[in-house]
mmCIF file of C-alpha atoms in Angstrom:
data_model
loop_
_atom_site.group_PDB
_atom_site.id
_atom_site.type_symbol
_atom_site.label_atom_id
_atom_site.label_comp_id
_atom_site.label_asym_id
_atom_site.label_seq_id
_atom_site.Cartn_x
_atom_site.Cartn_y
_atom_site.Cartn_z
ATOM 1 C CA UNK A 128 25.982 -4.046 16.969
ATOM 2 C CA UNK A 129 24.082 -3.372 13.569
ATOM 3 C CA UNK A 130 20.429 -2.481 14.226
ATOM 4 C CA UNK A 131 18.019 -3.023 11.832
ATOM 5 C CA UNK A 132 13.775 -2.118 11.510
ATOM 6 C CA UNK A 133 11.550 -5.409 12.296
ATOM 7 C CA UNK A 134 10.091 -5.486 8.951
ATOM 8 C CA UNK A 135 7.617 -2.734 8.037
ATOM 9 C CA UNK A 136 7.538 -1.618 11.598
ATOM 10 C CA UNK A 137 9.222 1.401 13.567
ATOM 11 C CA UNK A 138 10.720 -1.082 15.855
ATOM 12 C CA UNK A 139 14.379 -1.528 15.707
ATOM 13 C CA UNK A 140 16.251 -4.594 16.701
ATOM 14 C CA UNK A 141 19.677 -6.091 17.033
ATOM 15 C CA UNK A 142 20.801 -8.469 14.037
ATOM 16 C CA UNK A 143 21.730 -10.653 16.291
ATOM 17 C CA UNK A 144 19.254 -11.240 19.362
ATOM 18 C CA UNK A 145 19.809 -14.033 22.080
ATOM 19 C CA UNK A 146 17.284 -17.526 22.154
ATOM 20 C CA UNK A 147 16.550 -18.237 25.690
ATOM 21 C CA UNK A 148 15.479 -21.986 24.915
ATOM 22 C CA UNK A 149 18.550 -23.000 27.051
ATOM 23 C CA UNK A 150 17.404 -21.041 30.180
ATOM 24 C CA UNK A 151 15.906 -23.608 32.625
ATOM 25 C CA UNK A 152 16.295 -26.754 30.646
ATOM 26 C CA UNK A 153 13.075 -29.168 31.734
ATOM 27 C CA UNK A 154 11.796 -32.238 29.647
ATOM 28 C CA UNK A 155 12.952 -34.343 27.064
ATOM 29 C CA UNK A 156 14.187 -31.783 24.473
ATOM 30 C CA UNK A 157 15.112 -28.709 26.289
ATOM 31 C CA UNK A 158 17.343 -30.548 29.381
ATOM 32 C CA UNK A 159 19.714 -31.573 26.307
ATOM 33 C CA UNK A 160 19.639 -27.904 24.616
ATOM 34 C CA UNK A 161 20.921 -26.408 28.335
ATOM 35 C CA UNK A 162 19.988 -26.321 31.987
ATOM 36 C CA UNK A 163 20.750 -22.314 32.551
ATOM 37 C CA UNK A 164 20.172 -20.889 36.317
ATOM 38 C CA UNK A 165 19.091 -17.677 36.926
ATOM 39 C CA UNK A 166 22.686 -16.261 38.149
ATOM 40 C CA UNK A 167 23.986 -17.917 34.731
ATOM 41 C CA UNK A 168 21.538 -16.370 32.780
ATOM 42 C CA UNK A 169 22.020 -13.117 34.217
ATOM 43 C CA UNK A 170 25.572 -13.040 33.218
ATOM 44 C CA UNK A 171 25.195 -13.812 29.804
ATOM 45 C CA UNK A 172 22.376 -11.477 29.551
ATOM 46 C CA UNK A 173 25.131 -9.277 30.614
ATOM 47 C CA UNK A 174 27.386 -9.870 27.839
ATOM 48 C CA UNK A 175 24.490 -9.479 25.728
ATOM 49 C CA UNK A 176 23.290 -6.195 26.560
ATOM 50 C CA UNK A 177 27.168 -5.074 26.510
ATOM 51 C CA UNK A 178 27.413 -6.001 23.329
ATOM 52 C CA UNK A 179 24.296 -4.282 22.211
ATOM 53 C CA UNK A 180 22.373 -7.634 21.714
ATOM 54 C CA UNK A 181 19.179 -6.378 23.123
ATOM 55 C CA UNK A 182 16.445 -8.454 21.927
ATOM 56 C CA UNK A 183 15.756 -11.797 23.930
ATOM 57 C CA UNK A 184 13.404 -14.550 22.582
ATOM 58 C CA UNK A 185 11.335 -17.106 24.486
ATOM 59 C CA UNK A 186 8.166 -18.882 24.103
ATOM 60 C CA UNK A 187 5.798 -20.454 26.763
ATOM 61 C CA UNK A 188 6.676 -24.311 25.846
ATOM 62 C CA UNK A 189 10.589 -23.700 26.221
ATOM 63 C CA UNK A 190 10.931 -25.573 29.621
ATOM 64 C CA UNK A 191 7.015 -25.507 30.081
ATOM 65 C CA UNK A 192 7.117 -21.641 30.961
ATOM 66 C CA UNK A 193 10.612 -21.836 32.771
ATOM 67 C CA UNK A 194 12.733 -20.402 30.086
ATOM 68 C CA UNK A 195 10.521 -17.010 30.902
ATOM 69 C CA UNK A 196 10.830 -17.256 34.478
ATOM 70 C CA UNK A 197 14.463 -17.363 34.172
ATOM 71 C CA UNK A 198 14.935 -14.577 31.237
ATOM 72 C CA UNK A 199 12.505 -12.238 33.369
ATOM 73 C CA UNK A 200 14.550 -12.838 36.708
ATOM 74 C CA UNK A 201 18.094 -12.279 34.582
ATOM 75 C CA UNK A 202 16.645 -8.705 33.380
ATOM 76 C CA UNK A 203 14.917 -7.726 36.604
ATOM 77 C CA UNK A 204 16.638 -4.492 37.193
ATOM 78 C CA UNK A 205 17.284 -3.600 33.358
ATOM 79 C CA UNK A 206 13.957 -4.369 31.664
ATOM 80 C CA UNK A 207 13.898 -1.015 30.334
ATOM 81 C CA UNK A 208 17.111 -1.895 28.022
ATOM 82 C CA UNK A 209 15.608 -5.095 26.713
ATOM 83 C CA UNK A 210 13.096 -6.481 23.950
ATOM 84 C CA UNK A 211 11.356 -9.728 25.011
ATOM 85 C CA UNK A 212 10.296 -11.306 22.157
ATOM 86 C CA UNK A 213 7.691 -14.542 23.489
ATOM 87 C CA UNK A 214 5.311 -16.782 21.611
ATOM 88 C CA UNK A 215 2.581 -19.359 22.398
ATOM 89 C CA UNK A 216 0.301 -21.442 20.830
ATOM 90 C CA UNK A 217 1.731 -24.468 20.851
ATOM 91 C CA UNK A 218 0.350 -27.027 23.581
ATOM 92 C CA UNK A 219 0.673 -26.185 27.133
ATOM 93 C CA UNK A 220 -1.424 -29.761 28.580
ATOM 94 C CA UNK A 221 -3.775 -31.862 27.197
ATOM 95 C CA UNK A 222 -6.662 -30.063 28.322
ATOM 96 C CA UNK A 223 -8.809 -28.600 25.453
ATOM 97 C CA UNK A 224 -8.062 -25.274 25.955
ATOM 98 C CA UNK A 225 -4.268 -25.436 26.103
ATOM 99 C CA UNK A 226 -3.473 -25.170 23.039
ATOM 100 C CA UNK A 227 -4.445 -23.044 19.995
ATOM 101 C CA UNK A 228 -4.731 -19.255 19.342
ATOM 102 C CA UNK A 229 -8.717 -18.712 19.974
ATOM 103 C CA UNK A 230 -9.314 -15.964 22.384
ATOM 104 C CA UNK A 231 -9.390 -17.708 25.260
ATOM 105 C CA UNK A 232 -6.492 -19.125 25.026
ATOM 106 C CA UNK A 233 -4.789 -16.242 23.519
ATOM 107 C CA UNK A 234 -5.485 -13.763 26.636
ATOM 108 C CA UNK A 235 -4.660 -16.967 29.134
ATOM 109 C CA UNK A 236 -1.463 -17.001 27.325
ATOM 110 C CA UNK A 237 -0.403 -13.450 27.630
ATOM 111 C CA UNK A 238 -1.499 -13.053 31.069
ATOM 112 C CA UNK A 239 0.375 -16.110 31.938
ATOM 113 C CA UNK A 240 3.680 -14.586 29.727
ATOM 114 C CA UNK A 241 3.526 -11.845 31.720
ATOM 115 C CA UNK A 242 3.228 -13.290 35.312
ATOM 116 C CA UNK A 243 6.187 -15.290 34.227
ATOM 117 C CA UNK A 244 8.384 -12.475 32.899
ATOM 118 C CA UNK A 245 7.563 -9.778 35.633
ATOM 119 C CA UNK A 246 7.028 -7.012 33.355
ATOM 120 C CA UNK A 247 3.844 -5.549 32.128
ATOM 121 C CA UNK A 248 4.504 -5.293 28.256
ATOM 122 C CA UNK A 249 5.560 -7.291 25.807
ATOM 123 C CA UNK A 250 7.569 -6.135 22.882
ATOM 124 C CA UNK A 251 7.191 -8.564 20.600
ATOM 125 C CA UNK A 252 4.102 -11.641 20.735
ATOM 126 C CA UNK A 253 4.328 -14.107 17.998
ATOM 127 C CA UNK A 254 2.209 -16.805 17.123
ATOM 128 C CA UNK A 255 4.179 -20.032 17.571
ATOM 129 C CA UNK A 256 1.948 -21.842 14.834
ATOM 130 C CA UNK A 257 -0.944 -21.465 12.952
ATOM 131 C CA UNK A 258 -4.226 -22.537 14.467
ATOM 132 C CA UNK A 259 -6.772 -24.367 11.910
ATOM 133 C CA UNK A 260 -9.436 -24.638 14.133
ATOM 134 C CA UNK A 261 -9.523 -20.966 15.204
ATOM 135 C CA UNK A 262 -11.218 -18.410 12.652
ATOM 136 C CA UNK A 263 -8.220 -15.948 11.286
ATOM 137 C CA UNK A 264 -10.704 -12.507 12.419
ATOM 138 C CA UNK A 265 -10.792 -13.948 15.831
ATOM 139 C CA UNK A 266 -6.917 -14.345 16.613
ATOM 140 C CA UNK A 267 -6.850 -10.403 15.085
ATOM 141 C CA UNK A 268 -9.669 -8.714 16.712
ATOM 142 C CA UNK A 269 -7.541 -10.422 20.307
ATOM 143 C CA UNK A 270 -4.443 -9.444 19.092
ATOM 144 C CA UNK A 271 -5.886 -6.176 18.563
ATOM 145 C CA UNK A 272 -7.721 -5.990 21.921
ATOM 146 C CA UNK A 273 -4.224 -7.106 23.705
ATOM 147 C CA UNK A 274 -2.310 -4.577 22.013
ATOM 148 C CA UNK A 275 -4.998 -1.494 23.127
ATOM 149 C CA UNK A 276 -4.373 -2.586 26.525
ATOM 150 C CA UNK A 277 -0.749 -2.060 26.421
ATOM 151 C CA UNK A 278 0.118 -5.482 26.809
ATOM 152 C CA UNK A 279 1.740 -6.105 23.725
ATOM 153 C CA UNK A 280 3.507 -3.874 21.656
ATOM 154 C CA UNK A 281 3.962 -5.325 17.870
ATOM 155 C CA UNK A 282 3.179 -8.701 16.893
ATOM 156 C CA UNK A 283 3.841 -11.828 14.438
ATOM 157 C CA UNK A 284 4.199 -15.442 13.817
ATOM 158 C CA UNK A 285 6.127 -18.284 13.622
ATOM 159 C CA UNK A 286 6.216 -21.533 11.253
ATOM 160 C CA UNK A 287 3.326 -20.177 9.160
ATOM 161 C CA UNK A 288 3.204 -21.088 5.475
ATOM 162 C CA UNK A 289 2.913 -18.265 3.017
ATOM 163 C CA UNK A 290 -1.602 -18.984 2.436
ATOM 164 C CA UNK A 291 -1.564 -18.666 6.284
ATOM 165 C CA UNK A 292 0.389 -15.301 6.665
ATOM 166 C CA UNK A 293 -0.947 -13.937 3.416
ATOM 167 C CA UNK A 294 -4.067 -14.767 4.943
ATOM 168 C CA UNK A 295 -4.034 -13.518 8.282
ATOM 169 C CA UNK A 296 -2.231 -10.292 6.662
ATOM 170 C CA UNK A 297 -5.288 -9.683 4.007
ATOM 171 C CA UNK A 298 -7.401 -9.839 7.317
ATOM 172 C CA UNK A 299 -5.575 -7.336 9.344
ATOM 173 C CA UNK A 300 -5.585 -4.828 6.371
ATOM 174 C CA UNK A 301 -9.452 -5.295 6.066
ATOM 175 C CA UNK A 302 -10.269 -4.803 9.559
ATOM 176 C CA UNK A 303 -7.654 -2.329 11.049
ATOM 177 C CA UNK A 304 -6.074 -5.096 13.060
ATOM 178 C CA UNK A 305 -2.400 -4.960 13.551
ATOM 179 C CA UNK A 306 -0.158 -6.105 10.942
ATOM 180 C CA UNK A 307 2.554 -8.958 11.511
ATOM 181 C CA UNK A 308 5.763 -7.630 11.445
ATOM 182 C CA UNK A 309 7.882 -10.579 11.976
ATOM 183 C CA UNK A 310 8.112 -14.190 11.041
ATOM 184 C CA UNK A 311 10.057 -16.211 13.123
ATOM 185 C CA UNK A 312 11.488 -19.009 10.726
ATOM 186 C CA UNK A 313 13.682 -21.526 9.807
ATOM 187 C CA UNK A 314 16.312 -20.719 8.051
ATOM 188 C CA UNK A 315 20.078 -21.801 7.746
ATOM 189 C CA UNK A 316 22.650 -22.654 5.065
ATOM 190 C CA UNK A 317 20.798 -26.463 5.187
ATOM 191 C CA UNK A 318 17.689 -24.944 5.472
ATOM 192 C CA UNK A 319 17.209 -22.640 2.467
ATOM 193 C CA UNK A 320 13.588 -23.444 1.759
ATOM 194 C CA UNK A 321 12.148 -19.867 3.441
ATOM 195 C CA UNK A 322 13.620 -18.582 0.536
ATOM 196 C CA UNK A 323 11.050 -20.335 -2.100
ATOM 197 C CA UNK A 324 7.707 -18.354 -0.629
ATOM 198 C CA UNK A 325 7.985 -16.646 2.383
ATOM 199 C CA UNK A 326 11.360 -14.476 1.708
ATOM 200 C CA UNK A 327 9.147 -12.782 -1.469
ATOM 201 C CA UNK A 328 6.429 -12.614 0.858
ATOM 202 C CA UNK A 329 8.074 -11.252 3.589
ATOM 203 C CA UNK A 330 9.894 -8.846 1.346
ATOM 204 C CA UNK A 331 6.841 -7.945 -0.493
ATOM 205 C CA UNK A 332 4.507 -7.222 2.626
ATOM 206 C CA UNK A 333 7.170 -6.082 4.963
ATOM 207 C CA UNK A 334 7.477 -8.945 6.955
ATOM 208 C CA UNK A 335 10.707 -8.867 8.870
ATOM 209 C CA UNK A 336 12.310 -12.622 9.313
ATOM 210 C CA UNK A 337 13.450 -13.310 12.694
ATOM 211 C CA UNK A 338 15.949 -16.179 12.167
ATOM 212 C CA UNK A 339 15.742 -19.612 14.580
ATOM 213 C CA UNK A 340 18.517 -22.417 14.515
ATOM 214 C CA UNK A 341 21.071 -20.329 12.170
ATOM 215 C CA UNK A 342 23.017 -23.160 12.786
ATOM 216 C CA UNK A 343 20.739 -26.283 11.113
ATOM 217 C CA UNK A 344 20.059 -27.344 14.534
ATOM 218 C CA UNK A 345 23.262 -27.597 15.997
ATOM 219 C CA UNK A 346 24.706 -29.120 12.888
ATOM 220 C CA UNK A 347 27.313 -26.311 11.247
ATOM 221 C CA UNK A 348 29.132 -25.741 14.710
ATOM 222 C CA UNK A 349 32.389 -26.963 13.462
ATOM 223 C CA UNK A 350 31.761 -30.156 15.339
ATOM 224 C CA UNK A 351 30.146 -32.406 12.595
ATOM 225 C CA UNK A 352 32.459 -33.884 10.173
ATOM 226 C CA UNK A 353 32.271 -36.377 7.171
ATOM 227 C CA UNK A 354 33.138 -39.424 8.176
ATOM 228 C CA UNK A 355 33.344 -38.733 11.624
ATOM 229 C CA UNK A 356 30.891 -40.051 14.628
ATOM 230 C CA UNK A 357 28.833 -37.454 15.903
ATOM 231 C CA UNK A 358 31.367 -35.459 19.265
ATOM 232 C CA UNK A 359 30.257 -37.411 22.565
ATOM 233 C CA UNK A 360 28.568 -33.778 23.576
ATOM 234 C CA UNK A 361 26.654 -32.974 20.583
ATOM 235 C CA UNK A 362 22.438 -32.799 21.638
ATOM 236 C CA UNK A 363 22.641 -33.913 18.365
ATOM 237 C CA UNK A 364 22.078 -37.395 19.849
ATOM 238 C CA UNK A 365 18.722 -36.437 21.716
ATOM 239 C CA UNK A 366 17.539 -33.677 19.580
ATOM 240 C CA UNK A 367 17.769 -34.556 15.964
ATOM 241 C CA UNK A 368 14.241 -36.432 15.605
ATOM 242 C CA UNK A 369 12.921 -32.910 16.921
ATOM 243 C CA UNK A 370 14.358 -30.605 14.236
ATOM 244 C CA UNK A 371 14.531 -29.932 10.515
ATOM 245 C CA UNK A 372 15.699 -33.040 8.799
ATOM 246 C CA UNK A 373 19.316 -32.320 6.705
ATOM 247 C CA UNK A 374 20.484 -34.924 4.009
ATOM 248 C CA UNK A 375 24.017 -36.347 4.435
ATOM 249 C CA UNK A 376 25.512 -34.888 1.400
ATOM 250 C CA UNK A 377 24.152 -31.882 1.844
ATOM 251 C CA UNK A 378 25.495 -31.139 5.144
ATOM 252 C CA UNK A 379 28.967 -32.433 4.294
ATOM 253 C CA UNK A 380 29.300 -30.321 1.261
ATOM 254 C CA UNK A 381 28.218 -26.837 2.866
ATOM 255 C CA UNK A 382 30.308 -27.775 6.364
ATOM 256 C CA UNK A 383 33.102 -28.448 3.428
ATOM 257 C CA UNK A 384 33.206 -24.846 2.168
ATOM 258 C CA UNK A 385 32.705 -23.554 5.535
ATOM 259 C CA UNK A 386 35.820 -24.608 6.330
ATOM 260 C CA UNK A 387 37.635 -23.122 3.107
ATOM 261 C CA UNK A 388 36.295 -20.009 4.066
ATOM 262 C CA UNK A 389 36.848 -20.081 7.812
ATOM 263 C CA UNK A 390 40.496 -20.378 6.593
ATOM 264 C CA UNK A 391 40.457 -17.771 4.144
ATOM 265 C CA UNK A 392 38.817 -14.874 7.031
ATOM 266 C CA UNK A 393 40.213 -16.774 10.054
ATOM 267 C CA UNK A 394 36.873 -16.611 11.339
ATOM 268 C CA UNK A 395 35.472 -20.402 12.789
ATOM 269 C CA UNK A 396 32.722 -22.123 10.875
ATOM 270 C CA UNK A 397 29.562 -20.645 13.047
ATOM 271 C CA UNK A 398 30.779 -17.280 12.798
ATOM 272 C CA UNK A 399 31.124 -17.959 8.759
ATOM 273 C CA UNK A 400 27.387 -19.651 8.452
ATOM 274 C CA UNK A 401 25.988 -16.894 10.815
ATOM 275 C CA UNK A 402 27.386 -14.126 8.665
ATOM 276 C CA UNK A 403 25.518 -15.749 5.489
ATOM 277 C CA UNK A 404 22.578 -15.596 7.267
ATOM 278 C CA UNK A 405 23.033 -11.744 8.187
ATOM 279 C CA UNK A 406 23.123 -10.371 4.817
ATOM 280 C CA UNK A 407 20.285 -12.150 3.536
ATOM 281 C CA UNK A 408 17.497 -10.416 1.687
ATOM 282 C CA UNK A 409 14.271 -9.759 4.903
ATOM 283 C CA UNK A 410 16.253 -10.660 7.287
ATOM 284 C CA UNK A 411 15.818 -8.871 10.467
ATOM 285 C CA UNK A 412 17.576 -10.841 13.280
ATOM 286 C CA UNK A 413 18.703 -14.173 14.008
ATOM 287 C CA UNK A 414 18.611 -15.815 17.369
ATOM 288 C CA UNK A 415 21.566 -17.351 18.461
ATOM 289 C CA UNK A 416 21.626 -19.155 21.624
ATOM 290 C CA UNK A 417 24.512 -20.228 24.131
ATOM 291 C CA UNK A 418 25.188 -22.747 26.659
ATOM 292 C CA UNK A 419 27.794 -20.762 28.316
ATOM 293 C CA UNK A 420 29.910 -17.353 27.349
ATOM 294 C CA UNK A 421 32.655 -18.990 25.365
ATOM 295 C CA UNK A 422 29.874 -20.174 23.056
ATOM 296 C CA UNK A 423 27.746 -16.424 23.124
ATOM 297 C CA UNK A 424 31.268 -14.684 22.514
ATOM 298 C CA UNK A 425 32.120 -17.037 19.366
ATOM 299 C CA UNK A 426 28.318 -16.453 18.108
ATOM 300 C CA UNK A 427 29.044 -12.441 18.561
ATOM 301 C CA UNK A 428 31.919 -12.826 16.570
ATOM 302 C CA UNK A 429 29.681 -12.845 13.123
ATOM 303 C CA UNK A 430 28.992 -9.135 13.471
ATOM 304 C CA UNK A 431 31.556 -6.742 12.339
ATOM 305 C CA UNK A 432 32.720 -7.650 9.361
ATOM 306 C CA UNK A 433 31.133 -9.184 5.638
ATOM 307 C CA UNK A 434 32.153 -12.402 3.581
ATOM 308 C CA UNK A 435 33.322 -11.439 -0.168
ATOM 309 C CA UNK A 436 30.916 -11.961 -3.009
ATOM 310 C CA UNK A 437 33.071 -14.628 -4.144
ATOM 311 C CA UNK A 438 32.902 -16.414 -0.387
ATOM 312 C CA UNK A 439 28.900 -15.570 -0.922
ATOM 313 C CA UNK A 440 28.791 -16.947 -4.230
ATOM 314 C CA UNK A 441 30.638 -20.380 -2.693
ATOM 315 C CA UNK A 442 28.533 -20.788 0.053
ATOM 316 C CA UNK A 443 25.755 -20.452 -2.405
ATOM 317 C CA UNK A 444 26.387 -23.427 -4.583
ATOM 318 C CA UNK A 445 27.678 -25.813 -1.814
ATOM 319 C CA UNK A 446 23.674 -25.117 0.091
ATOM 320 C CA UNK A 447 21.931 -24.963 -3.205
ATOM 321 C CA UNK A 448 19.174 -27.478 -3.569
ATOM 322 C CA UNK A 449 16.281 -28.210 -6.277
ATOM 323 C CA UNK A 450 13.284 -25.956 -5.616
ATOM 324 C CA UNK A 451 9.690 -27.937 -4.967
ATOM 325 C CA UNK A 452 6.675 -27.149 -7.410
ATOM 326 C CA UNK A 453 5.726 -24.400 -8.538
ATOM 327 C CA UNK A 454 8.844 -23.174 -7.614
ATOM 328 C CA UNK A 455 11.874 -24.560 -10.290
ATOM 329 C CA UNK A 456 10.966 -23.386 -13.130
ATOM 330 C CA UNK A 457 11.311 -19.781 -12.052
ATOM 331 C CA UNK A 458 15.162 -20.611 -11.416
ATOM 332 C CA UNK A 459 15.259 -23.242 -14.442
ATOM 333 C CA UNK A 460 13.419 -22.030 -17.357
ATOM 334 C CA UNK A 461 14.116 -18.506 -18.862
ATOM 335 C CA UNK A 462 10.780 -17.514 -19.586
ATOM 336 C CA UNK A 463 9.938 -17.787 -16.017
ATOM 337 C CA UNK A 464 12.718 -15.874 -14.815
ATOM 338 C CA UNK A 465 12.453 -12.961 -16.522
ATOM 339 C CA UNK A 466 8.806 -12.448 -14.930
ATOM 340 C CA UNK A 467 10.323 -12.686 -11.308
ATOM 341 C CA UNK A 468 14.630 -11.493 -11.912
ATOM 342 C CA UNK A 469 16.864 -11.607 -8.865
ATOM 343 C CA UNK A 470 16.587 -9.407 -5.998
ATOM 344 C CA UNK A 471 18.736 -7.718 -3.796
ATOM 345 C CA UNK A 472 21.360 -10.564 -2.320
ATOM 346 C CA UNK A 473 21.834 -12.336 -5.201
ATOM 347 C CA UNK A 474 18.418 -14.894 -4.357
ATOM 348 C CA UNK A 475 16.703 -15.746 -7.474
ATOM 349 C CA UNK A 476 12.853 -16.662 -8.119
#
């Protein structure tokens, strides 16, 4: 396993760590991503940690606080060779305090993480969305009280647009709060829009991205085809209103040279679109997740080895879409580009 620093932090992490959003598998949208039981889930956590895959990622509204329960029962024993990453935020009831990052729900939400878990620390708290109603200096100064008491160790966000971690970062550096380290995003080779803002940002603040759905939501598994139905067993069918929307054409033309290149490195198509992924400029880890060990050992299969630049350069052109405003013209118009010129992987601003 390749091991790489969480941004501008000391922390080192796996490039590939494991998403526990299968673990448990209550309601609507997690029952269709997996159901796994704790004696499941402590055999792929297992493979994982043989493997060297040692960071595992939660949050409190996979399986309404489940998905922890299970992950912290599958480590008990071995907690000392695991990161839990965890995030909350996002509603927990309907109850006005359920939701939101404002200190009381913040230290609620740890506590509760915790309980859950079974562990007393955790190693990496991010902020599963930004809350409007909640002033910025507040969700520090209780990040920053949380992190004094030892019960986090680094923290960052998730699904924040580049005003709110720019922001929120500003604030930190004012006060003496902690600094976000990560940003857990979306990001895929049908999802290339983290690279308009947030990759500059991230690379210019030291903002390590911590991938989620590599895979476009379940669409570049090899599965989807043009001009085929969607497989019978694709959660594809329950799950699509949930995630990132992907146009048609787009889709078919990336899973198009996926398949070239699978063919050319007689790797399959995930382990192809993963590999992308890994050598992308601020890129820190990305999550993969598994139903079962034949699909963890095919997602382990993208370490170890690097596509050409040619391969890069295809895979490139078959994902590339138009820029939004203000955007384009740095990748259209000369004069633009030459104040921002290409950085490191070939991604151009």
């Amino acid at each position: 396993m390749e091991y790489r620093q969480l941004g501008a932090s000391g922390l080192k992490v796996p490039a590939l760590s494991f998403g526990a959003g299968t673990f448990a598998g209550k309601g609507e949208l997690f029952s269709a991503w997996g159901d796994t039981d704790v004696a499941q889930a402590r055999r792929l956590v297992d493979i994982c940690l043989d493997a060297g895959v040692t960071m595992f990622d939660t949050a409190d509204v996979y399986s309404d606080g489940a998905s922890e329960e299970v992950l912290g029962q599958a480590l008990k024993g071995r907690r000392d060779r695991a990161l839990i990453s965890t995030k909350a935020g996002l509603p927990m009831g309907d109850g006005p305090g359920d939701a939101g990052t404002s200190r009381h729900r913040l230290i609620k939400a740890v506590d509760d993480a915790l309980r859950r878990l079974g562990t007393g620390h955790i190693d990496l708290f991010q902020l599963h969305a930004f809350d409007a109603a909640t002033p910025v200096e507040e969700v520090l100064s209780t990040l920053d009280d949380l992190v004094r008491a030892g019960k986090l160790r680094y923290v960052g966000v998730s699904n924040f647009s580049g005003w709110q971690l720019m922001k929120s970062l500003a604030t930190a550096e004012r006060y003496g709060y902690p600094r976000y380290v990560a940003h857990q995003v979306y990001y895929s080779l049908v999802g290339r829009d983290y690279e308009w803002e947030l990759m500059p940002l991230g690379r210019d603040q030291g903002v390590g991205a911590v991938v989620w759905s590599p895979l476009g939501w379940g669409r570049l598994t090899g599965r989807v085809r043009r001009g085929q139905p969607l497989p019978e067993g694709s959660r594809l069918h329950r799950t699509a209103a949930f995630g990132p929307p992907v146009a048609d054409g787009l889709l078919y033309a990336v899973v198009d040279a996926l398949d070239e290149i699978a063919a050319e490195t007689g790797r399959s198509v995930p382990q192809v679109a993963l590999n992308w992924l890994l050598r992308r400029p601020t890129v820190s880890s990305v999550i993969v997740g598994a139903r079962d060990e034949s699909q963890l050992q095919e997602n382990l299969g993208a370490i170890g080895w690097e596509l050409t630049p040619d391969q890069v350069a295809r895979l490139d052109a078959a994902s590339a879409t138009t820029a939004a405003y203000p955007y384009f013209p740095y990748r259209r118009q000369e004069g633009f580009a030459r104040l921002n010129p290409p950085i490191a992987g070939g991604v151009e601003f």
